[in-house]
JSON list of C-alpha atoms in Angstrom, two decimals:
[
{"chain": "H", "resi": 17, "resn": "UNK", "atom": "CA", "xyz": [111.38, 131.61, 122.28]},
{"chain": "H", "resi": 18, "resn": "UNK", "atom": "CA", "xyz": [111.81, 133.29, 118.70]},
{"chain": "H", "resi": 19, "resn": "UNK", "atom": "CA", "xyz": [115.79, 131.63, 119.31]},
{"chain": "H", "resi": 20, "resn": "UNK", "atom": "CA", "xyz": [114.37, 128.20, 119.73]},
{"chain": "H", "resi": 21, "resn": "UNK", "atom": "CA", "xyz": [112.60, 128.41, 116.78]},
{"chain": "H", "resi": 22, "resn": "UNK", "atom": "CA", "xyz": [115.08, 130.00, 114.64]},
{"chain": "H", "resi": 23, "resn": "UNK", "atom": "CA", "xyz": [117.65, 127.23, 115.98]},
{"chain": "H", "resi": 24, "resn": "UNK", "atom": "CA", "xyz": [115.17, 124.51, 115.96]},
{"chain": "H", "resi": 25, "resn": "UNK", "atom": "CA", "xyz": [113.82, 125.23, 111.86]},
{"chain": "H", "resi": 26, "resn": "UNK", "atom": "CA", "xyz": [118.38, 125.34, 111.64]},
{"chain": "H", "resi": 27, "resn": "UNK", "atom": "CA", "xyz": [118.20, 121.95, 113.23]},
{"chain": "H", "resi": 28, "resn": "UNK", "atom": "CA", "xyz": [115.25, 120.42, 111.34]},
{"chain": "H", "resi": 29, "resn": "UNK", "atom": "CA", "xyz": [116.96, 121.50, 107.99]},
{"chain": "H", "resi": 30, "resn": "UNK", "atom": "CA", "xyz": [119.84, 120.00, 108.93]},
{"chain": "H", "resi": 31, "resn": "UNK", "atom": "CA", "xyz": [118.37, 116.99, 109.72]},
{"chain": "H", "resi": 32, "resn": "UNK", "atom": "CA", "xyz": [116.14, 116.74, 106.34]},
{"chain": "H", "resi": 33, "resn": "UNK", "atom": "CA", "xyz": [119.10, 117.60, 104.38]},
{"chain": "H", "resi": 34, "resn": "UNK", "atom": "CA", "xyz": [120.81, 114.64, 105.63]},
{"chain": "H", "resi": 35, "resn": "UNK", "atom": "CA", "xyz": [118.28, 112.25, 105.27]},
{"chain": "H", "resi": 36, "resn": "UNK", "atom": "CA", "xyz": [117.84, 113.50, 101.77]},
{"chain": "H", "resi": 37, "resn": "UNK", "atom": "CA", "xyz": [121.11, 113.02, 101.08]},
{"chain": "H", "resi": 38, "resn": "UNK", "atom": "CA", "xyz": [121.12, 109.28, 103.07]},
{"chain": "H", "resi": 39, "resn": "UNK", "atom": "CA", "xyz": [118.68, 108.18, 100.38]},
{"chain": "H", "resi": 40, "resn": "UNK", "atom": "CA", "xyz": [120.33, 109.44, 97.06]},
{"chain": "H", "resi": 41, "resn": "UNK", "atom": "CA", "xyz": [123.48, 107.57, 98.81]},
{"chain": "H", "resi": 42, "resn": "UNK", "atom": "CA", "xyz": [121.09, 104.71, 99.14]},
{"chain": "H", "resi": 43, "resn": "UNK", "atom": "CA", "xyz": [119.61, 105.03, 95.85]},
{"chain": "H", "resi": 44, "resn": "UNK", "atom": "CA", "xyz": [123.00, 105.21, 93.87]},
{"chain": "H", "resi": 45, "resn": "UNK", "atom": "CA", "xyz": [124.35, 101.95, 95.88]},
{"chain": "H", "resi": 46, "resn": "UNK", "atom": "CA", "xyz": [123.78, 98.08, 95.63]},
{"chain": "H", "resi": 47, "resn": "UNK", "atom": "CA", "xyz": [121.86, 95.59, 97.94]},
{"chain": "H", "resi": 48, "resn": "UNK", "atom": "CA", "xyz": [122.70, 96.34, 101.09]},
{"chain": "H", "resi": 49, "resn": "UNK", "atom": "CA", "xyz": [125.03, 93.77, 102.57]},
{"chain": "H", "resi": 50, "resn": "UNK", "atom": "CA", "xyz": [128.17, 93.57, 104.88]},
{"chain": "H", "resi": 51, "resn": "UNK", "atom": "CA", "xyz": [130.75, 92.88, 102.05]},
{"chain": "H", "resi": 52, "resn": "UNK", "atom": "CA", "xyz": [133.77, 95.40, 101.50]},
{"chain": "H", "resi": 53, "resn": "UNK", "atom": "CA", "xyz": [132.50, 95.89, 98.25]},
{"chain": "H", "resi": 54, "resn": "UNK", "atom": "CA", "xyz": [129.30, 97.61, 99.65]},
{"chain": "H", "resi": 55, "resn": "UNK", "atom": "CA", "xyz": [131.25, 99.43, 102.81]},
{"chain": "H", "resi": 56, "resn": "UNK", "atom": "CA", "xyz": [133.71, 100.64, 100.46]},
{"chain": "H", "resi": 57, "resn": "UNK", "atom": "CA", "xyz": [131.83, 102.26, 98.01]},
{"chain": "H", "resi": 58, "resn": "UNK", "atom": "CA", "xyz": [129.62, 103.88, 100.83]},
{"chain": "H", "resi": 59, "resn": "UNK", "atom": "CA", "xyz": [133.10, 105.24, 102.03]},
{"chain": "H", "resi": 60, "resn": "UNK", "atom": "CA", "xyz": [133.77, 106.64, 98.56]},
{"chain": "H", "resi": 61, "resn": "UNK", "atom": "CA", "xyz": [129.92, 108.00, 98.16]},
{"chain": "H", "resi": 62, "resn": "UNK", "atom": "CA", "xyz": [129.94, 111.62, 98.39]},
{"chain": "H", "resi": 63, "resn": "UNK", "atom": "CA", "xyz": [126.34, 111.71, 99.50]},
{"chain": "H", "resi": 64, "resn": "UNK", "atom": "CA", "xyz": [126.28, 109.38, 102.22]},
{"chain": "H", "resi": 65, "resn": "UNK", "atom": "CA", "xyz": [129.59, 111.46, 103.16]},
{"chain": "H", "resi": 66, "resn": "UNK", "atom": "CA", "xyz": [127.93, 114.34, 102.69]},
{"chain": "H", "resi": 67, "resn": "UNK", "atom": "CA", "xyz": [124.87, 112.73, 104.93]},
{"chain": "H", "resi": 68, "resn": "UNK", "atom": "CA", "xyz": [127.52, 112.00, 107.88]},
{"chain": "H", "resi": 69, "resn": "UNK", "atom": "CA", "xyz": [128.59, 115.95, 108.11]},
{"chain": "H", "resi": 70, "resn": "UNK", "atom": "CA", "xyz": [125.37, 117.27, 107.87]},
{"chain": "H", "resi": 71, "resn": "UNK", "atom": "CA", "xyz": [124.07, 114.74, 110.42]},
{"chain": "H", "resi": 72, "resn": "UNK", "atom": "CA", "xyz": [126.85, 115.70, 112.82]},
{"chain": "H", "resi": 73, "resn": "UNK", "atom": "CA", "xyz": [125.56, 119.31, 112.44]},
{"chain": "H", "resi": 74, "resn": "UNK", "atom": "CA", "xyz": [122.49, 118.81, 113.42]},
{"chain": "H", "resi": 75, "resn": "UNK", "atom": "CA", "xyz": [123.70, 116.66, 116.11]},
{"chain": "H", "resi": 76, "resn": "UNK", "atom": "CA", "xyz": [125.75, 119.53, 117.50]},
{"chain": "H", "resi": 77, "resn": "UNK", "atom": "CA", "xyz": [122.87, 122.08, 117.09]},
{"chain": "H", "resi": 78, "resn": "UNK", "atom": "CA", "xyz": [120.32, 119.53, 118.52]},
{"chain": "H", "resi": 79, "resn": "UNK", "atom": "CA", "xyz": [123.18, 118.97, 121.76]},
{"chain": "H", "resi": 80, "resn": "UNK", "atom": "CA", "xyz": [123.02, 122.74, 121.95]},
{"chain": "H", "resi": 81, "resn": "UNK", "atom": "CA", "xyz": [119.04, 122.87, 122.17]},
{"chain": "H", "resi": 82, "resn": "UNK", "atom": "CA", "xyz": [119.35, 120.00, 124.61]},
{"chain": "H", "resi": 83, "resn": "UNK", "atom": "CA", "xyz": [121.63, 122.17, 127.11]},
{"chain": "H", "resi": 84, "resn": "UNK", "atom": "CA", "xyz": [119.92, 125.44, 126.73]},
{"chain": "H", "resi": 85, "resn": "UNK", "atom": "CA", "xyz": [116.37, 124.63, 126.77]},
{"chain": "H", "resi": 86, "resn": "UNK", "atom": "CA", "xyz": [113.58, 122.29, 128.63]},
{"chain": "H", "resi": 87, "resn": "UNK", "atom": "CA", "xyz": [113.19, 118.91, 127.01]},
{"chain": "H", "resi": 88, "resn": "UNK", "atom": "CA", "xyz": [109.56, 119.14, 126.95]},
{"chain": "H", "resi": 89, "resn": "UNK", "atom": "CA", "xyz": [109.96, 122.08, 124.46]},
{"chain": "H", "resi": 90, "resn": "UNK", "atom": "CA", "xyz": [113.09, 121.27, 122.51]},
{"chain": "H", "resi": 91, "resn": "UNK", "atom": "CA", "xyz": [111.79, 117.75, 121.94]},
{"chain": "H", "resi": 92, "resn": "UNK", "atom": "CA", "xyz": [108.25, 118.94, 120.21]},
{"chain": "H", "resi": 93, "resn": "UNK", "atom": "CA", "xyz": [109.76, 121.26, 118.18]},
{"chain": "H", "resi": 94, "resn": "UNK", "atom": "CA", "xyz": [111.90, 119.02, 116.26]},
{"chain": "H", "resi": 95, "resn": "UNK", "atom": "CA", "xyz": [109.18, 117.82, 114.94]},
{"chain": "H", "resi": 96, "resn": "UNK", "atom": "CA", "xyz": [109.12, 120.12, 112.34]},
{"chain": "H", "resi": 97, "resn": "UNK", "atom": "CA", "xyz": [111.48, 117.81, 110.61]},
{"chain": "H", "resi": 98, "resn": "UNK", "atom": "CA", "xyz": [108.39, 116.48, 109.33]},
{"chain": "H", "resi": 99, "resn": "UNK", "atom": "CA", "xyz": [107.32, 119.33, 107.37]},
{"chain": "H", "resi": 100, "resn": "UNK", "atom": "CA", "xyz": [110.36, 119.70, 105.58]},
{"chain": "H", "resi": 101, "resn": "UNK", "atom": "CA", "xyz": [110.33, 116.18, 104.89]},
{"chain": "H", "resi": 102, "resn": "UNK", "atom": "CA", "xyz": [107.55, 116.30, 103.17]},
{"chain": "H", "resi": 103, "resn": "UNK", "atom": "CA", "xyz": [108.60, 119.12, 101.56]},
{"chain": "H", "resi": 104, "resn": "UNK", "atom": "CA", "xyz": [111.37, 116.99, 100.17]},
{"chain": "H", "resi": 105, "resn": "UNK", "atom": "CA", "xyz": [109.42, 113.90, 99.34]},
{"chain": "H", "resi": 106, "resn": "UNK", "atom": "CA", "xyz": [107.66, 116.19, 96.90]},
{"chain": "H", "resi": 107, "resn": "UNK", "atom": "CA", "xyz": [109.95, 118.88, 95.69]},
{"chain": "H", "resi": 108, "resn": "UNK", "atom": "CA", "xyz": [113.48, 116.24, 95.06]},
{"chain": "H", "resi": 109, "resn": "UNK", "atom": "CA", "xyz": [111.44, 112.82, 95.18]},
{"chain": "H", "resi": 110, "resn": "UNK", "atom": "CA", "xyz": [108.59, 113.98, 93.18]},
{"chain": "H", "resi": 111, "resn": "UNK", "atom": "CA", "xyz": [106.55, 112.06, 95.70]},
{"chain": "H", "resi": 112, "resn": "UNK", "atom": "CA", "xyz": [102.95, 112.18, 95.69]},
{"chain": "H", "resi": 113, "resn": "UNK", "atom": "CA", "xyz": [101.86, 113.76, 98.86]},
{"chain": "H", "resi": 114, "resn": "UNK", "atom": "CA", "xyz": [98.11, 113.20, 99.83]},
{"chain": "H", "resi": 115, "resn": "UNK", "atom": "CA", "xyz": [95.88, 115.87, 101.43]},
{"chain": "H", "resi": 116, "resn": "UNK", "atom": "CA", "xyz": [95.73, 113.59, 104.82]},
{"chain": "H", "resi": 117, "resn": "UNK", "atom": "CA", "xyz": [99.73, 114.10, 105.19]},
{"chain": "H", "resi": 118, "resn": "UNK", "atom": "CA", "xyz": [99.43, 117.95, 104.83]},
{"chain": "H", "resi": 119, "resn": "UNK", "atom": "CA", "xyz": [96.42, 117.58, 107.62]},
{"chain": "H", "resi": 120, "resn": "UNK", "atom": "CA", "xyz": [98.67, 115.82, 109.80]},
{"chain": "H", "resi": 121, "resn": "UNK", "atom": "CA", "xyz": [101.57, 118.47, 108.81]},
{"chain": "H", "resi": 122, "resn": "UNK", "atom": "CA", "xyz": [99.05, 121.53, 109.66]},
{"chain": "H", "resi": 123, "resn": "UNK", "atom": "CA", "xyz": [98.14, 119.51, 113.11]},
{"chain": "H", "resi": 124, "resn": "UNK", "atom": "CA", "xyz": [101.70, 118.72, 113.81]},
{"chain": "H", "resi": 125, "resn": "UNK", "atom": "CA", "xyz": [103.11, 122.94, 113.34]},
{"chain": "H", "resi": 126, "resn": "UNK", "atom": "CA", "xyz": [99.72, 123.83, 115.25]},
{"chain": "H", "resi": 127, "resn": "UNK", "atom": "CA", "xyz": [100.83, 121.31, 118.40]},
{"chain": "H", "resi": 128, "resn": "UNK", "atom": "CA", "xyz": [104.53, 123.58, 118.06]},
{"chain": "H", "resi": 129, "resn": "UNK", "atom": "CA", "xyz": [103.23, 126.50, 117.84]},
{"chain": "H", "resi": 130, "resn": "UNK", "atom": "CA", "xyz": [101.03, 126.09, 121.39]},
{"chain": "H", "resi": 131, "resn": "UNK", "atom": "CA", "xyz": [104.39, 124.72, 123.01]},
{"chain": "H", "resi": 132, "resn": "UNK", "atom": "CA", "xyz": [106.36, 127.75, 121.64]},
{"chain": "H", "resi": 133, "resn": "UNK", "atom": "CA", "xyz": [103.67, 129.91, 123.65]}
]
């Protein structure tokens, strides 16, 4: 189990990281709208590139999990995605994080850490 987790925290930071990255892309671009202009300058946005490879990462690691362990386990765990979105919302966002979120957080890793067992 200690592999799942280790692979599944890999996963979840992989995953964050390319959200994070997703919305810098975002933030840096236009209104969204189907125009070359805006396609274009997403394909020439180092971020949102950045956001594809680390997406396909955690694709590949979360293919991996899917192939190696039970669904009903795997799919739980990824859930810590969560925390470390939060994590992000405050630390690069300088978001304002209530104490209801963490709750939810706290309930969330407690609910993974009686699958893990």
């Amino acid at each position: 189990m200690i592999r799942l987790l280790v692979l599944t925290i890999i996963q979840s930071i992989f995953l964050c990281g390319a959200q994070v990255l997703l919305k810098h892309a975002m933030t840096l671009m236009g209104k969204v709208s189907m125009t070359w202009q805006f396609v274009s300058g997403l394909l020439t946005n180092w971020y949102f590139i950045g956001s594809g490879i680390t997406f396909t990462i955690a694709s590949v690691l979360w293919m991996y999990l899917l192939k190696n362990y039970p669904f009903s386990i795997a799919y739980p765990m990824s859930s810590m995605t969560y925390v470390f979105g939060m994590l992000s919302a405050m630390i690069i966002f300088h978001e304002e994080v209530a104490w209801t979120q963490w709750l939810g957080i706290l309930m969330i890793m407690a609910g993974c850490a009686l699958i893990a067992k």
